[in-house]
PDB file of C-alpha atoms in Angstrom:
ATOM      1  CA  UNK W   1       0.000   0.000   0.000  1.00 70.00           C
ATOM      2  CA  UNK W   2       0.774   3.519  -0.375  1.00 75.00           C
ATOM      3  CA  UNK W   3       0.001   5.862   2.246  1.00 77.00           C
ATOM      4  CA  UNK W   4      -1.133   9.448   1.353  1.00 87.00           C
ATOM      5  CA  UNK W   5      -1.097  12.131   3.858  1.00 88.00           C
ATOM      6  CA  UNK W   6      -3.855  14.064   4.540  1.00 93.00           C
ATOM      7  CA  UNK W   7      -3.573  17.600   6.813  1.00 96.00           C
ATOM      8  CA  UNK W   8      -5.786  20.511   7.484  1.00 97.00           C
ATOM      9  CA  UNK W   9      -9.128  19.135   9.434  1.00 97.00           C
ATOM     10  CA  UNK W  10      -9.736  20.944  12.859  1.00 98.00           C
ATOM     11  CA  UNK W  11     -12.493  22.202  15.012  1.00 98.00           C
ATOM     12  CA  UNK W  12     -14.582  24.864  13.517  1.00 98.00           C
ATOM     13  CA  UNK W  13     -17.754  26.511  13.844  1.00 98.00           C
ATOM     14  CA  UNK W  14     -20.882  26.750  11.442  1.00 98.00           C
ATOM     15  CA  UNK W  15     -19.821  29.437   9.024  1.00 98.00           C
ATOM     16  CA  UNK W  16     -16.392  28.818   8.973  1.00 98.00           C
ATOM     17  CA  UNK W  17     -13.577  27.534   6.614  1.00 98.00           C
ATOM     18  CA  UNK W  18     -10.871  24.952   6.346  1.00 98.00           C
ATOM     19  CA  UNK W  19      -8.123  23.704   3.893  1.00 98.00           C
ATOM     20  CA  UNK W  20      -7.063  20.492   3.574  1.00 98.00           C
ATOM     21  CA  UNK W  21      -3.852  19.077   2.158  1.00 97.00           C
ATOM     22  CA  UNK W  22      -2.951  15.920   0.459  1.00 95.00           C
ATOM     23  CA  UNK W  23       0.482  14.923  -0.342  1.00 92.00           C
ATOM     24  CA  UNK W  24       1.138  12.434  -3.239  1.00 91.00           C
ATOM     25  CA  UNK W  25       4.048  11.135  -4.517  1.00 91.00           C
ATOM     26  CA  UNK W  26       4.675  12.427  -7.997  1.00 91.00           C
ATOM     27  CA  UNK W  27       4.325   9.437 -10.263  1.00 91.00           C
ATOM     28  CA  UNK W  28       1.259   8.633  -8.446  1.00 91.00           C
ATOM     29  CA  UNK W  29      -0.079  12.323  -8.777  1.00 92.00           C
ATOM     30  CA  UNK W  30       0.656  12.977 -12.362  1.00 92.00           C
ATOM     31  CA  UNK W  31      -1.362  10.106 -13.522  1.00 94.00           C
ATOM     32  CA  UNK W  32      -4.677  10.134 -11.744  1.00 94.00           C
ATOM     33  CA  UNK W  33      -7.166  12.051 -10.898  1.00 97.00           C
ATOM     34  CA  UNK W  34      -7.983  12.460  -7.439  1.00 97.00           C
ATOM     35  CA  UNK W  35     -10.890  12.639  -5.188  1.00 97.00           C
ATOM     36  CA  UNK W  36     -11.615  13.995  -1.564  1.00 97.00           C
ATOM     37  CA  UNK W  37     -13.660  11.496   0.292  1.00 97.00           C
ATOM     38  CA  UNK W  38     -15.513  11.704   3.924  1.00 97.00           C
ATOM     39  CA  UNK W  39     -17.089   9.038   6.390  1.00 97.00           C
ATOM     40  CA  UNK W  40     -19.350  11.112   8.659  1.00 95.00           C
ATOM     41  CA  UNK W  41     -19.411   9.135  11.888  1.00 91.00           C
ATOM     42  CA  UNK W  42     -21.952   6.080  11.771  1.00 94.00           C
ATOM     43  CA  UNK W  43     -22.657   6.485   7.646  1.00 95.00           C
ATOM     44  CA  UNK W  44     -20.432   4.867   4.884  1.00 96.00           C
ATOM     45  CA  UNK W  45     -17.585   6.726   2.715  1.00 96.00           C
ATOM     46  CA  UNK W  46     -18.655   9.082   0.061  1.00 97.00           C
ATOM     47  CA  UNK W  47     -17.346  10.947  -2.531  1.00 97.00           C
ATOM     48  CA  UNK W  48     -17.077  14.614  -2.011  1.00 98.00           C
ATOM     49  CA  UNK W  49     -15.556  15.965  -4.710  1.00 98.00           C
ATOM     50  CA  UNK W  50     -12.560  14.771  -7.255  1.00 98.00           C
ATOM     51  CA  UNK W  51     -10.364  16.662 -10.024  1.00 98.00           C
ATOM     52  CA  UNK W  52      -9.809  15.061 -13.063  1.00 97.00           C
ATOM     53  CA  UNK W  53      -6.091  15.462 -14.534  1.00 95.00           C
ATOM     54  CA  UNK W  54      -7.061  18.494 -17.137  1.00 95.00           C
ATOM     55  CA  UNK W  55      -8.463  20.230 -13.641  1.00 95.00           C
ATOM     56  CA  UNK W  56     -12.038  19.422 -14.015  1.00 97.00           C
ATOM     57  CA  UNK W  57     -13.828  19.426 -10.622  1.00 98.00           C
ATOM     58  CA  UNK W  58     -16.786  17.424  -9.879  1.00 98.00           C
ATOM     59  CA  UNK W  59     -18.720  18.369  -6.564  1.00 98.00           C
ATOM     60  CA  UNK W  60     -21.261  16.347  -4.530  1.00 97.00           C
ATOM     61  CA  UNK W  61     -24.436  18.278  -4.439  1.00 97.00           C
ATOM     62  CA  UNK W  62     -24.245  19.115  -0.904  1.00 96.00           C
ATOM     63  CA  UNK W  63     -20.833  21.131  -1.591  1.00 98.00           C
ATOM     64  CA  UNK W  64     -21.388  22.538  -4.398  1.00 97.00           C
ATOM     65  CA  UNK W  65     -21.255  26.189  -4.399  1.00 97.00           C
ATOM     66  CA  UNK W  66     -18.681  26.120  -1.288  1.00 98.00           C
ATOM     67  CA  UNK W  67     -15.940  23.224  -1.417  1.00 98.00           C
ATOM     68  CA  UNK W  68     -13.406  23.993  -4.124  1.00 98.00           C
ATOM     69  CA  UNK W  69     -11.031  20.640  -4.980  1.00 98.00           C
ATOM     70  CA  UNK W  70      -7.665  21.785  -6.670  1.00 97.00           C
ATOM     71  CA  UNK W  71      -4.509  20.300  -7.902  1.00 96.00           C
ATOM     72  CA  UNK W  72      -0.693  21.989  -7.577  1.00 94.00           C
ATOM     73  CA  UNK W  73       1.531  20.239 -10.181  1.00 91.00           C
ATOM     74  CA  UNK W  74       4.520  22.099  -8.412  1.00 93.00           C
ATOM     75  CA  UNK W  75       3.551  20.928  -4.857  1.00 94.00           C
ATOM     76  CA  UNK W  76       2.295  17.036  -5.807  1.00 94.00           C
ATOM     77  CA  UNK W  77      -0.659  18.338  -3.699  1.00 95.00           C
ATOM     78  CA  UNK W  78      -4.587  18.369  -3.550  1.00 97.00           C
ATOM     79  CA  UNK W  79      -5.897  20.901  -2.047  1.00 98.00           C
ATOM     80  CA  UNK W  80      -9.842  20.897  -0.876  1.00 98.00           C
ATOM     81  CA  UNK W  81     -10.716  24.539   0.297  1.00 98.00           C
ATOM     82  CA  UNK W  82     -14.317  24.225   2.409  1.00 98.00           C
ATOM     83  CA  UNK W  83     -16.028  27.534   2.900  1.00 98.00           C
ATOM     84  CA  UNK W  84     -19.132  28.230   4.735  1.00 98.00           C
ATOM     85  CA  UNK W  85     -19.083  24.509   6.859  1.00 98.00           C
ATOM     86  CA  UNK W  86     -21.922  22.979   8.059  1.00 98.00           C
ATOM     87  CA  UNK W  87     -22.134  20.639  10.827  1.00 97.00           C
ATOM     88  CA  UNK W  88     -23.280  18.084   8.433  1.00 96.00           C
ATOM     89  CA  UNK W  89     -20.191  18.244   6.931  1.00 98.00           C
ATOM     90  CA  UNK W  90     -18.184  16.764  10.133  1.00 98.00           C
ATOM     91  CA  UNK W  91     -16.160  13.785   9.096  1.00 98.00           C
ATOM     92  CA  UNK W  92     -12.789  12.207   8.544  1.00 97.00           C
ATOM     93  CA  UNK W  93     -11.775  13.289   5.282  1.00 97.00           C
ATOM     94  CA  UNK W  94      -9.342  10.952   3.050  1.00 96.00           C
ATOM     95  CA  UNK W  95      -7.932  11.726  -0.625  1.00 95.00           C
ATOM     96  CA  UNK W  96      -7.171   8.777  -3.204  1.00 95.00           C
ATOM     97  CA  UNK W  97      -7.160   8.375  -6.676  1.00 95.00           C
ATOM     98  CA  UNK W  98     -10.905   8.373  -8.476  1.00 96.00           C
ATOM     99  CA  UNK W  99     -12.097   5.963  -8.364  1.00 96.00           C
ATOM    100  CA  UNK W 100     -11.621   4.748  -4.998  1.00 94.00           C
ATOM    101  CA  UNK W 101      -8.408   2.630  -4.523  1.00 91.00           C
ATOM    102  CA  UNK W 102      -7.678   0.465  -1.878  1.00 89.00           C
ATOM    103  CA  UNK W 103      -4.132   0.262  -2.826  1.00 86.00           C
ATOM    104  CA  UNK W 104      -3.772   4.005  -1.407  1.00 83.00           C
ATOM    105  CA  UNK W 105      -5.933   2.828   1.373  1.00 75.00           C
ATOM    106  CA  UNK W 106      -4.640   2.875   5.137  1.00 71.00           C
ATOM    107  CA  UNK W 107      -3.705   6.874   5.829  1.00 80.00           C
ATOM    108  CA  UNK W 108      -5.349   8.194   8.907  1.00 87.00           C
ATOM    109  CA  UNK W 109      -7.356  10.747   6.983  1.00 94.00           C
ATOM    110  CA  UNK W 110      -7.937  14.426   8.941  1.00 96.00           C
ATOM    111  CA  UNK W 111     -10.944  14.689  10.602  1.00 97.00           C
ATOM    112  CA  UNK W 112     -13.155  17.750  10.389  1.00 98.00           C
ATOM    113  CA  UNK W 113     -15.578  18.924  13.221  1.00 98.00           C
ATOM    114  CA  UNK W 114     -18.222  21.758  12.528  1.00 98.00           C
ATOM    115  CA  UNK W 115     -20.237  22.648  15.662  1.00 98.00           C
ATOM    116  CA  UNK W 116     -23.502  24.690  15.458  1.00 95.00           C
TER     117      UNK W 116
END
């Protein structure tokens, strides 16, 4: 497996904003598109938004309008910028390639808390 590293989750308040981080190691970036993913506590994984490699960004409907998913060719980074957060939106949040692969599978992910 290869681990990614995720960064940027905290404790925040309705209203407020976060960006998070993903490191990837560059062969592994400059071929895939990548996706952020959450697991709110008790549901399953979902997709929240991924960037395909000509910067296309696909949202979620329940982001749309305030996450932003980004890539930095010079960094090997994904960035997803989350403005206006809602405590539905409290999670751990994980990057991978998109689709899902379970061969990146394993990092701790950075868990995001929005209180009312």
């Amino acid at each position: 497996q290869v681990q990614l590293v995720e960064s940027g989750g905290g404790l925040v308040q309705s209203g407020e904003s976060l960006t998070l981080s993903c490191g990837i190691p560059r062969n592994i970036f400059l071929v895939n598109p990548f996706g952020w993913y959450r697991r709110a506590p008790g549901k399953e994984r979902e997709l929240v938004a991924h960037i395909s490699l000509s910067d296309k960004a696909t949202y979620v409907q329940s982001v749309e309008g305030r996450f932003t998913i980004s890539r930095d060719v010079a960094k090997d980074s994904v960035y997803l910028q989350m403005n206006n957060l809602k405590p539905e939106d409290t999670g751990v949040y994980y990057c991978n390639v998109f689709p899902w692969s379970n061969y990146f599978d394993g990092s701790q992910g950075t868990q995001v808390t929005v209180i009312p």
